[in-house]
Short mmCIF file of C-alpha atoms in Angstrom, two decimals:
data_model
loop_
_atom_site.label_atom_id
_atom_site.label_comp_id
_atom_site.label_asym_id
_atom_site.label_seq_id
_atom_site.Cartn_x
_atom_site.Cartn_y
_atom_site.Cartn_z
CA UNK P 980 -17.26 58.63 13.68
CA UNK P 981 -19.60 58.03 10.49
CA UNK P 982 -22.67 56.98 11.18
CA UNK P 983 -25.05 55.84 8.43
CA UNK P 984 -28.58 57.47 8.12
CA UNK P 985 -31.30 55.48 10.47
CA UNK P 986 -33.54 55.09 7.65
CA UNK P 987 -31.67 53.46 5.07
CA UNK P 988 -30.18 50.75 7.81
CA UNK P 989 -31.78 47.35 7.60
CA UNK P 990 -32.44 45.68 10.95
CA UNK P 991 -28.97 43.86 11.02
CA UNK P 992 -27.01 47.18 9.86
CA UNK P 993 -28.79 48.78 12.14
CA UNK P 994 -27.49 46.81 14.94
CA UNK P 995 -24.12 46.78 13.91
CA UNK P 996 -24.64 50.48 13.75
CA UNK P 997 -25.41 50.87 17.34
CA UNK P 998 -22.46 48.57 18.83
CA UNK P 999 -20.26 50.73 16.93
CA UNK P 1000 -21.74 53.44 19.28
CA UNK P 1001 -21.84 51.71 22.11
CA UNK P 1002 -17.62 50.82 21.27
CA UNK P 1003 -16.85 54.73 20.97
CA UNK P 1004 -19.14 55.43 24.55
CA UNK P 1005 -17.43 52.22 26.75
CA UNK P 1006 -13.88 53.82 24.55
CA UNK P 1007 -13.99 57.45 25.56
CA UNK P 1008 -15.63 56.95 29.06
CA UNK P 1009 -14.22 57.32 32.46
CA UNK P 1010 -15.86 54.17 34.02
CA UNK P 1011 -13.43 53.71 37.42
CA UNK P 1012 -15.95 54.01 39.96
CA UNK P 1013 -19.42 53.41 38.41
CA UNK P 1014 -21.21 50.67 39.01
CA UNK P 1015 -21.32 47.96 35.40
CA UNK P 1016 -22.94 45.24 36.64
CA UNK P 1017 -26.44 46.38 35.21
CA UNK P 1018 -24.78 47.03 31.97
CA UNK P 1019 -22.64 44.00 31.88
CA UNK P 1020 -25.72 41.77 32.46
CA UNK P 1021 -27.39 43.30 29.80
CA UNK P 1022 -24.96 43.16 26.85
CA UNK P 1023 -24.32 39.63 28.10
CA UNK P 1024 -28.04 39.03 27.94
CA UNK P 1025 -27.89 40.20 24.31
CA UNK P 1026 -25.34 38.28 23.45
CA UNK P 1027 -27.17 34.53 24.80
CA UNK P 1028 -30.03 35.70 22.65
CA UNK P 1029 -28.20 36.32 19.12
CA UNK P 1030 -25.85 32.88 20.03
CA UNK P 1031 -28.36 30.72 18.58
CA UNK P 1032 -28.29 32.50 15.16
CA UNK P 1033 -24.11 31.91 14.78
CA UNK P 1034 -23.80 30.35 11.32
CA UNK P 1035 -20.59 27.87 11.56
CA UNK P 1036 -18.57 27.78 8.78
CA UNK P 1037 -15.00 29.55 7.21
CA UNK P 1038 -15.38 33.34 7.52
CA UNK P 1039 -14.87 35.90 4.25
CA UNK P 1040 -15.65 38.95 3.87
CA UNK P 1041 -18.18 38.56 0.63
CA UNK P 1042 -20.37 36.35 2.66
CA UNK P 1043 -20.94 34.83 6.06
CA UNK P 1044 -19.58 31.71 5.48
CA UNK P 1045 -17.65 30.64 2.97
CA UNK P 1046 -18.69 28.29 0.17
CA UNK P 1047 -16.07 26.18 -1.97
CA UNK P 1048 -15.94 27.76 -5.89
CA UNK P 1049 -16.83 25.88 -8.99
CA UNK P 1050 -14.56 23.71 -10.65
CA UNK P 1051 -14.13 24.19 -14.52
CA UNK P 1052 -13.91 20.54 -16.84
CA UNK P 1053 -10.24 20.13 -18.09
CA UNK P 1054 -9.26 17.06 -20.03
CA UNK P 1055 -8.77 13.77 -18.53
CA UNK P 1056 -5.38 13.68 -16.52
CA UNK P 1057 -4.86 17.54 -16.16
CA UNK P 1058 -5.08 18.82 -12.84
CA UNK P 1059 -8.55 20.22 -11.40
CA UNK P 1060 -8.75 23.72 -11.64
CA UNK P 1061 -11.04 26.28 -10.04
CA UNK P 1062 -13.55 28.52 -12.00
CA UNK P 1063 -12.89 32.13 -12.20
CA UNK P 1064 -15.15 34.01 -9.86
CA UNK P 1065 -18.23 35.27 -10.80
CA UNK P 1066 -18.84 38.85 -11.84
CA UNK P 1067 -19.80 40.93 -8.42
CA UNK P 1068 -23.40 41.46 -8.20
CA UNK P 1069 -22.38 44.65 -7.30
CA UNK P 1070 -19.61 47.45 -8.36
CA UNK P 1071 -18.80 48.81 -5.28
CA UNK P 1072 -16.60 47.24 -2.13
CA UNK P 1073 -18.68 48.53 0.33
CA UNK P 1074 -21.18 46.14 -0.85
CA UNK P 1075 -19.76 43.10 -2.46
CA UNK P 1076 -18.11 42.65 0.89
CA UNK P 1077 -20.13 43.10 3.55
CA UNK P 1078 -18.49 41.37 6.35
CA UNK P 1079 -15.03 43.61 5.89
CA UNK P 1080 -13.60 44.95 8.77
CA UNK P 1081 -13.45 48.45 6.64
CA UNK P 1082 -16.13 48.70 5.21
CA UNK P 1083 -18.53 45.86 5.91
CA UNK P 1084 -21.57 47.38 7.54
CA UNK P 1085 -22.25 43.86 8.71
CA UNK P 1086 -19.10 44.15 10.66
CA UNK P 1087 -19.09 45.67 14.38
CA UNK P 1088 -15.65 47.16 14.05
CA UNK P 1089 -15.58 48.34 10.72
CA UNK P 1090 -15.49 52.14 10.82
CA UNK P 1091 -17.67 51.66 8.08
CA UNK P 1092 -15.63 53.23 5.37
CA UNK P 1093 -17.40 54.07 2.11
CA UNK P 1094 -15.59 52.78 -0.93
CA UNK P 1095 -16.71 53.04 -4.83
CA UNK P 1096 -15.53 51.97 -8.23
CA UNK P 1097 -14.91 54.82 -10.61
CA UNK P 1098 -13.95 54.89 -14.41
CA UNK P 1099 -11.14 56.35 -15.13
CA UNK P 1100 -8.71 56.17 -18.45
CA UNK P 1101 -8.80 52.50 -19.46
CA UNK P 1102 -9.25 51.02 -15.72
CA UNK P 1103 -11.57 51.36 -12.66
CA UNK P 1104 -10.07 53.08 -9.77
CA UNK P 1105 -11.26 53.33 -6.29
CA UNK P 1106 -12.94 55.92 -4.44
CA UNK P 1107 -13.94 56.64 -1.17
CA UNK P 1108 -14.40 58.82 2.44
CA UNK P 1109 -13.92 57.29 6.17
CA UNK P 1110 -14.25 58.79 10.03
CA UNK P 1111 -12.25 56.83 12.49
CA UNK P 1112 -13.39 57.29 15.83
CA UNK P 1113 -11.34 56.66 19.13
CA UNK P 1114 -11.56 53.28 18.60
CA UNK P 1115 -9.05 53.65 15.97
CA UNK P 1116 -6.53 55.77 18.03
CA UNK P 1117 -2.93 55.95 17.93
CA UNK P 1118 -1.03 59.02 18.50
CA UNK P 1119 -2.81 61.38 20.28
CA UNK P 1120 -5.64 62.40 19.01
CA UNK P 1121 -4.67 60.71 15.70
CA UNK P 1122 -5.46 56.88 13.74
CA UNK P 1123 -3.16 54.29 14.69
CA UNK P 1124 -0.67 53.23 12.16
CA UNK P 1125 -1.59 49.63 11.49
CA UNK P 1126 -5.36 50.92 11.37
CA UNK P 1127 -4.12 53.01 8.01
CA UNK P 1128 -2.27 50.20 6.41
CA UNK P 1129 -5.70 47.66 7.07
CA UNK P 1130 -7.38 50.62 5.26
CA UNK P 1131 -4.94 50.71 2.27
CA UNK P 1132 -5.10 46.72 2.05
CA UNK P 1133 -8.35 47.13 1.39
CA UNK P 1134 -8.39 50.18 -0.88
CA UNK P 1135 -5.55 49.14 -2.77
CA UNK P 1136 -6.84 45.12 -2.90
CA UNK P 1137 -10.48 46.63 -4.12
CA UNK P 1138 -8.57 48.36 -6.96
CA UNK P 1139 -7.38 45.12 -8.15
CA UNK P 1140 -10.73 43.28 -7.79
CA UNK P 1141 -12.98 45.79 -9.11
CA UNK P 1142 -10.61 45.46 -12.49
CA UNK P 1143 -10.46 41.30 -12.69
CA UNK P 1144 -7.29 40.97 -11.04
CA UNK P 1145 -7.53 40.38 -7.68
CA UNK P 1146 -5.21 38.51 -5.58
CA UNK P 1147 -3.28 38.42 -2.24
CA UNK P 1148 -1.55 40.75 -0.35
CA UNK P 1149 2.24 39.86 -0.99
CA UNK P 1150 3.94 43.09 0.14
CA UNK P 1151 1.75 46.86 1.19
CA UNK P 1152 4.28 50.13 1.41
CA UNK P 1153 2.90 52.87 3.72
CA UNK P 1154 4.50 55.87 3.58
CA UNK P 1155 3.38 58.11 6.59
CA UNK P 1156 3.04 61.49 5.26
CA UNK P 1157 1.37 63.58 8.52
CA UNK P 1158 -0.46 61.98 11.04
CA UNK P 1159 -3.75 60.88 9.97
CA UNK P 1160 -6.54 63.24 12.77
CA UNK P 1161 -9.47 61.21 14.50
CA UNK P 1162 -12.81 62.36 13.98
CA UNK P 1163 -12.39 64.03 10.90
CA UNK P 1164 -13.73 62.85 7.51
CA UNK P 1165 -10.66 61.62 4.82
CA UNK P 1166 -10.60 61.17 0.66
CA UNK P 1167 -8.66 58.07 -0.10
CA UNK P 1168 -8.24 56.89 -4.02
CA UNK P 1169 -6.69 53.40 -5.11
CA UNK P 1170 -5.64 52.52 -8.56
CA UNK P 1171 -3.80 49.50 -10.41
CA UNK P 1172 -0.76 50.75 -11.65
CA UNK P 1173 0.69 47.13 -13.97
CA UNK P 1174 0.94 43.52 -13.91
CA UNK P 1175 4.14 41.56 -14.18
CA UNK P 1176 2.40 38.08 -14.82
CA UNK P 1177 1.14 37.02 -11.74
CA UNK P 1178 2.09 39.94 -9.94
CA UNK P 1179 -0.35 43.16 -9.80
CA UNK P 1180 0.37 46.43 -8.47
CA UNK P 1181 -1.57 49.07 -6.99
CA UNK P 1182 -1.30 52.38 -5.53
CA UNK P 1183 -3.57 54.70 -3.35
CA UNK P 1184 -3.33 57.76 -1.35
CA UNK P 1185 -5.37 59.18 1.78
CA UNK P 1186 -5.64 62.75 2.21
CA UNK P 1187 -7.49 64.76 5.17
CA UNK P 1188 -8.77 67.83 2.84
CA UNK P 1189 -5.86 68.95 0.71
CA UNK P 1190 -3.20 67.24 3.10
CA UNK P 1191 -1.66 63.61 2.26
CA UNK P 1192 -1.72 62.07 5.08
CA UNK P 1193 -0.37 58.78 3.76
CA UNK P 1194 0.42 56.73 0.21
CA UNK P 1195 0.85 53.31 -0.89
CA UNK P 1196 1.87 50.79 -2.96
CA UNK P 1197 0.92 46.91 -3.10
CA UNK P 1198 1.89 44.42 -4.96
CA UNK P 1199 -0.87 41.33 -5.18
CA UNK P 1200 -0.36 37.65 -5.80
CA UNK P 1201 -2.77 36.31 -8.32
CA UNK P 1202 -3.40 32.53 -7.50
CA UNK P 1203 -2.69 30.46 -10.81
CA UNK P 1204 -5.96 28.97 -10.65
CA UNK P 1205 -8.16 31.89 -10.66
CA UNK P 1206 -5.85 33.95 -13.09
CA UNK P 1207 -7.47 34.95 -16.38
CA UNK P 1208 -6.45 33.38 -19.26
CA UNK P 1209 -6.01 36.47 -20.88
CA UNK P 1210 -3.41 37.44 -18.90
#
């Protein structure tokens, strides 16, 4: 499994970091017989002394909690309609969400997968590299199914964002090339491929060296009151 260098971890990544660890050890070790009440106490421990820092609110992935977007003035008697979202501070899904379970180093279970916006032609596609560990396991020795199609949600929903046209999942197409190995580093690319008004597609594909091990297509919902007017 990927692990991030130590140095360039912040104290918070840095502790996600290490219960991913601790998740692949308590996955891939024969525990019948051995005494866990030591370790149970501790993590338990741990856990009573981060409860006091749980932030309620409406999870998302961009941010801890979720904060309601600004409305835009429309003329007396129209409906109220949301402002478009604000340009991403940053390019790059691996940072402008955070909390993902893909690629959100602030997230326990995400693998983390790296993901990065690339120019190409007249669009940005998506880039990027992931290790699943056991964690992640399916067939032997290989990454569970449904574990591939959360990763193309995300790669293929990134696409969209990263070009102004995000919007929800409406229907994701997985076509299972080869099985998809554990441990073992793998390319994936996304792209938009058109809009039909408020529809968007995308496509990616996840290779393991020079095998596909999997492709996609999505096709993304745009929510009428964050579509562009330009489109």
């Amino acid at each position: 499994m990927h692990a991030p260098q130590q140095d360039d971890l912040s104290p918070p990544d840095e502790l996600n970091q290490a219960v991913r660890e601790l998740i692949e050890v308590v996955r891939t070790a024969d525990l019948d017989g051995t005494d866990l009440t030591g370790a149970i106490a501790q993590i338990r421990e741990l856990r009573d002394d981060l409860r006091p820092r749980v932030v309620p609110g409406m999870r998302m992935q961009s941010a801890l909690v979720y904060e309601m977007p600004a409305t835009v003035d429309v003329p007396e008697g129209e409906p109220e309609k949301l402002a478009p979202p604000a340009a991403f501070r940053a390019e790059h899904p691996s940072d402008f969400f955070p909390y993902s379970p893909l690629v959100g180093v602030l997230n326990p279970i995400s693998p983390p997968a790296t993901m990065r916006r690339v120019a190409a032609d007249e669009h940005f596609e998506i880039h990027g590299e992931v290790t699943f560990g056991a964690a992640f396991n399916g067939p032997p020795d290989c990454v569970h199914g449904g574990v591939i199609a959360a990763l193309f949600d995300e790669l293929l929903g990134s696409a969209c964002v990263v070009n102004g046209i995000g919007g929800y999942t409406g229907t994701l197409t997985i076509v299972y090339r080869t099985p998809t190995p554990l441990g073992t580093p793998l390319q994936m690319r996304g792209w938009f491929d058109r809009s039909e008004r408020r529809k968007v597609f995308a496509k990616g594909t996840l290779h393991a060296g020079d095998t596909l091990c999997a492709q996609a297509e999505g096709i993304f919902i745009q929510s009428e009151n964050l579509r562009s007017p330009n489109r």
